[in-house]
Amino acid sequence: MSLTAIQDRIAKAQTQAGGPVGAVTLIAVSKLQPIVRLQQVLLQGHQVFGENYVQETAQKWPALRLEHCGAKVHMIGPLQSNKVKQAMGLFDVIQSVDRPSLATRIARLAQDLGQCPDIFLQVNTGVEAQKAGILPDETDAFVQTCRAMDLPVQGLMCIPPDGQDPSPHFVMLADMAARNGILGLSMGMSADFEAAIAAGATHVRVGSAIFGARPPKFDV
Ligand SMILES: *Cc1c(COP(=O)(O)O)cnc(C)c1O
């Protein structure tokens, strides 16, 4: 599906949800996609991208940013502590902050650098053992911990369990954000971004619906 078709569907979902069109940020998830596909989307004027792997981002984005200086890249994949320093030089937003040790490391480096990417906290709304994210019960305390470290907590992010109705997860995340005074809500992917917008998403992360099926992951 084309970028403009996705943008139209987002606008329609926003109108249906009663919100102003334009209030949802489309993050084009470009992990594992060939550079030519990214360039096509950049040349259409799209500026906001999502990536999952630090190494792949380091290979692709410094050169792309030279040509497209307004581009913003969001980290949406699990982040290992030993890659935080590199990640802070590559990403405008880190959406996958999911544990106090990671938050502490980002906060320390931010102090040293005098700058910090925007931060979203990832919540494991389905309490899945194999999935990253802070547990729902621990989220309010984690928000406080991050704020106490002066991290700029702009939003919450979730990836609902496969094969379940995602809407209750979107609603749960929206409730957590509201009670913590957090405005950003990153939720919804290719298969369910309209349901996420109905539940109040401010950011949707759409990959395969824009770029086509991803090639398999080798060693990135
Ligand atoms: C890959 C990925 C996406 C995009 O998934 P699609 O189904 O291709 O839209 C969104 N969010 C996260 C966290 C991802 O890892």
XYZ file of C-alpha atoms and ligand atoms in Angstrom:
235
model
C 0.000 0.000 0.000
C 1.275 3.495 -0.722
C 2.263 6.077 1.843
C -0.591 8.329 0.776
C -3.121 5.497 1.155
C -1.951 4.986 4.740
C -2.108 8.725 5.410
C -5.688 8.769 4.109
C -6.671 5.882 6.375
C -5.093 7.662 9.354
C -6.984 10.861 8.572
C -10.256 8.924 8.290
C -9.654 7.168 11.597
C -8.902 10.515 13.251
C -12.099 12.031 11.935
C -14.066 9.039 13.174
C -12.414 9.333 16.580
C -13.496 12.983 16.685
C -9.939 14.311 16.817
C -8.356 16.918 14.574
C -6.712 15.520 11.453
C -2.937 15.809 11.721
C -2.732 15.043 15.422
C -1.363 11.539 14.830
C 2.294 11.087 13.875
C 2.918 8.320 11.363
C 6.177 6.506 12.095
C 7.280 4.652 8.956
C 8.980 1.529 10.309
C 11.874 0.876 7.945
C 13.777 -1.919 9.681
C 15.341 -4.417 7.272
C 13.996 -2.536 4.258
C 16.339 -1.762 1.367
C 17.717 1.785 1.280
C 16.010 2.533 -2.031
C 12.619 2.023 -0.417
C 13.503 4.441 2.395
C 14.703 6.971 -0.126
C 11.426 6.718 -2.033
C 9.466 7.468 1.120
C 11.814 10.306 2.127
C 11.476 11.829 -1.347
C 7.707 11.805 -0.902
C 8.326 14.202 1.964
C 7.886 11.791 4.841
C 10.233 12.592 7.729
C 9.524 10.258 10.652
C 10.920 6.735 10.728
C 11.218 3.843 13.155
C 14.107 1.414 13.450
C 14.680 -1.637 15.674
C 18.398 -2.293 15.533
C 21.236 0.011 16.596
C 23.723 -1.582 14.199
C 21.457 -1.331 11.182
C 20.599 2.272 12.028
C 24.297 3.139 12.290
C 24.817 1.693 8.810
C 21.859 3.412 7.160
C 20.984 6.693 8.779
C 24.057 8.917 9.022
C 24.223 9.046 5.223
C 20.457 9.426 4.802
C 20.403 12.295 7.294
C 22.980 14.207 5.255
C 20.532 14.311 2.371
C 17.380 14.651 4.469
C 18.286 16.801 7.425
C 14.723 17.067 8.760
C 14.375 13.316 9.208
C 13.602 11.975 12.681
C 14.362 8.420 13.719
C 12.629 6.625 16.588
C 14.176 3.591 18.289
C 11.360 1.070 18.716
C 13.271 -2.177 19.309
C 14.681 -3.595 22.551
C 17.766 -1.649 23.615
C 20.748 -3.360 25.253
C 22.534 -1.321 27.886
C 25.883 -1.626 26.126
C 24.424 0.070 23.029
C 22.859 3.053 24.771
C 25.737 5.410 24.093
C 25.702 4.659 20.396
C 21.900 4.836 20.320
C 21.903 8.294 21.846
C 23.879 9.580 18.899
C 21.580 7.966 16.353
C 17.995 8.445 17.539
C 15.764 11.446 18.139
C 13.387 9.407 20.265
C 13.877 6.194 22.247
C 10.512 4.466 22.639
C 11.720 1.226 24.184
C 12.793 2.328 27.667
C 11.564 -0.593 29.728
C 13.651 -0.991 32.884
C 15.185 1.181 35.593
C 18.775 0.174 34.747
C 18.288 1.353 31.166
C 16.678 4.607 32.296
C 19.577 5.242 34.672
C 22.118 4.680 31.927
C 20.324 7.052 29.535
C 20.002 9.691 32.256
C 23.723 9.531 33.098
C 24.769 9.839 29.473
C 22.275 12.669 28.954
C 23.952 14.561 31.799
C 27.366 14.067 30.220
C 26.171 15.039 26.744
C 23.936 17.876 27.851
C 21.119 16.539 25.695
C 18.670 13.677 25.654
C 16.426 12.058 23.066
C 12.720 12.148 23.830
C 11.740 9.133 25.888
C 8.767 6.783 25.667
C 8.327 3.980 28.188
C 7.426 0.581 26.776
C 4.730 -1.274 28.705
C 4.233 -5.039 28.441
C 0.433 -4.749 28.562
C -0.074 -8.462 27.897
C 2.418 -9.529 30.605
C 4.150 -11.780 28.071
C 7.338 -13.471 29.275
C 9.118 -13.150 25.928
C 8.201 -9.511 25.358
C 10.065 -6.402 26.463
C 8.343 -3.737 28.517
C 7.746 -2.752 32.101
C 4.855 -4.644 33.704
C 1.554 -2.754 34.016
C 1.678 -2.923 37.834
C 5.107 -1.321 37.856
C 4.465 1.401 35.310
C 3.338 4.239 37.597
C 6.390 3.812 39.816
C 8.652 3.608 36.752
C 7.264 6.898 35.443
C 8.124 8.513 38.790
C 11.613 6.997 38.741
C 12.274 8.350 35.252
C 10.952 11.805 36.093
C 13.108 11.904 39.207
C 16.098 11.415 36.881
C 14.917 14.322 34.712
C 14.245 12.074 31.737
C 11.875 13.715 29.246
C 9.061 11.138 29.383
C 6.908 12.077 26.408
C 4.868 8.933 25.983
C 4.071 5.289 26.552
C 4.431 2.544 23.960
C 2.997 -0.974 23.717
C 2.913 -3.984 21.417
C -0.220 -6.052 22.195
C -0.004 -9.864 22.165
C -0.337 -11.594 18.791
C -3.702 -13.098 18.047
C -5.675 -11.084 20.605
C -8.021 -8.154 20.197
C -5.557 -5.266 20.657
C -8.176 -2.702 21.712
C -8.228 -3.531 25.459
C -4.439 -3.141 25.452
C -4.686 0.236 23.739
C -7.301 1.361 26.266
C -5.133 0.138 29.164
C -2.145 2.103 27.860
C -4.272 5.232 27.369
C -5.517 4.964 30.973
C -1.971 4.633 32.293
C -0.838 7.652 30.314
C -3.803 9.756 31.447
C -3.346 9.013 35.131
C 0.351 9.870 34.867
C -0.158 13.067 32.911
C 1.629 11.681 29.831
C 0.454 12.914 26.443
C 2.179 10.605 23.942
C 0.712 7.211 23.075
C 2.645 5.075 20.599
C 0.397 2.206 19.668
C -0.918 0.526 16.539
C 0.956 -1.171 13.693
C 0.026 -2.137 10.119
C -2.756 -4.494 11.187
C -4.387 -2.383 13.878
C -3.491 1.299 13.650
C -7.099 2.357 13.123
C -8.150 0.662 16.374
C -5.229 2.383 18.107
C -6.304 5.795 16.821
C -9.839 5.097 18.052
C -8.292 4.546 21.507
C -6.290 7.784 21.379
C -2.941 6.946 19.742
C -0.730 9.964 19.056
C 1.909 7.886 17.221
C 1.304 4.837 15.021
C 4.160 2.588 13.879
C 3.464 1.257 10.407
C 6.003 -0.852 8.539
C 4.909 -3.523 6.124
C 1.749 -1.689 5.026
C 3.976 1.098 3.649
C 7.130 -0.722 2.556
C 5.841 -4.194 1.767
C 6.892 -7.421 3.465
C 10.232 -7.244 5.251
C 13.126 -9.377 4.070
C 14.193 -11.883 6.751
C 16.581 -10.719 9.449
C 20.108 -12.007 9.036
C 22.753 -10.520 11.234
C 21.956 -6.950 12.145
C 8.382 -3.965 13.214
C 7.608 -3.152 14.188
C 6.500 -2.392 13.799
C 5.930 -2.397 12.400
O 5.246 -3.586 12.171
P 4.310 -3.768 10.862
O 3.420 -4.884 11.252
O 5.220 -4.089 9.745
O 3.576 -2.500 10.662
C 5.889 -1.596 14.753
N 6.322 -1.556 16.022
C 7.376 -2.279 16.440
C 7.804 -2.202 17.864
C 8.035 -3.123 15.551
O 9.079 -3.848 15.989
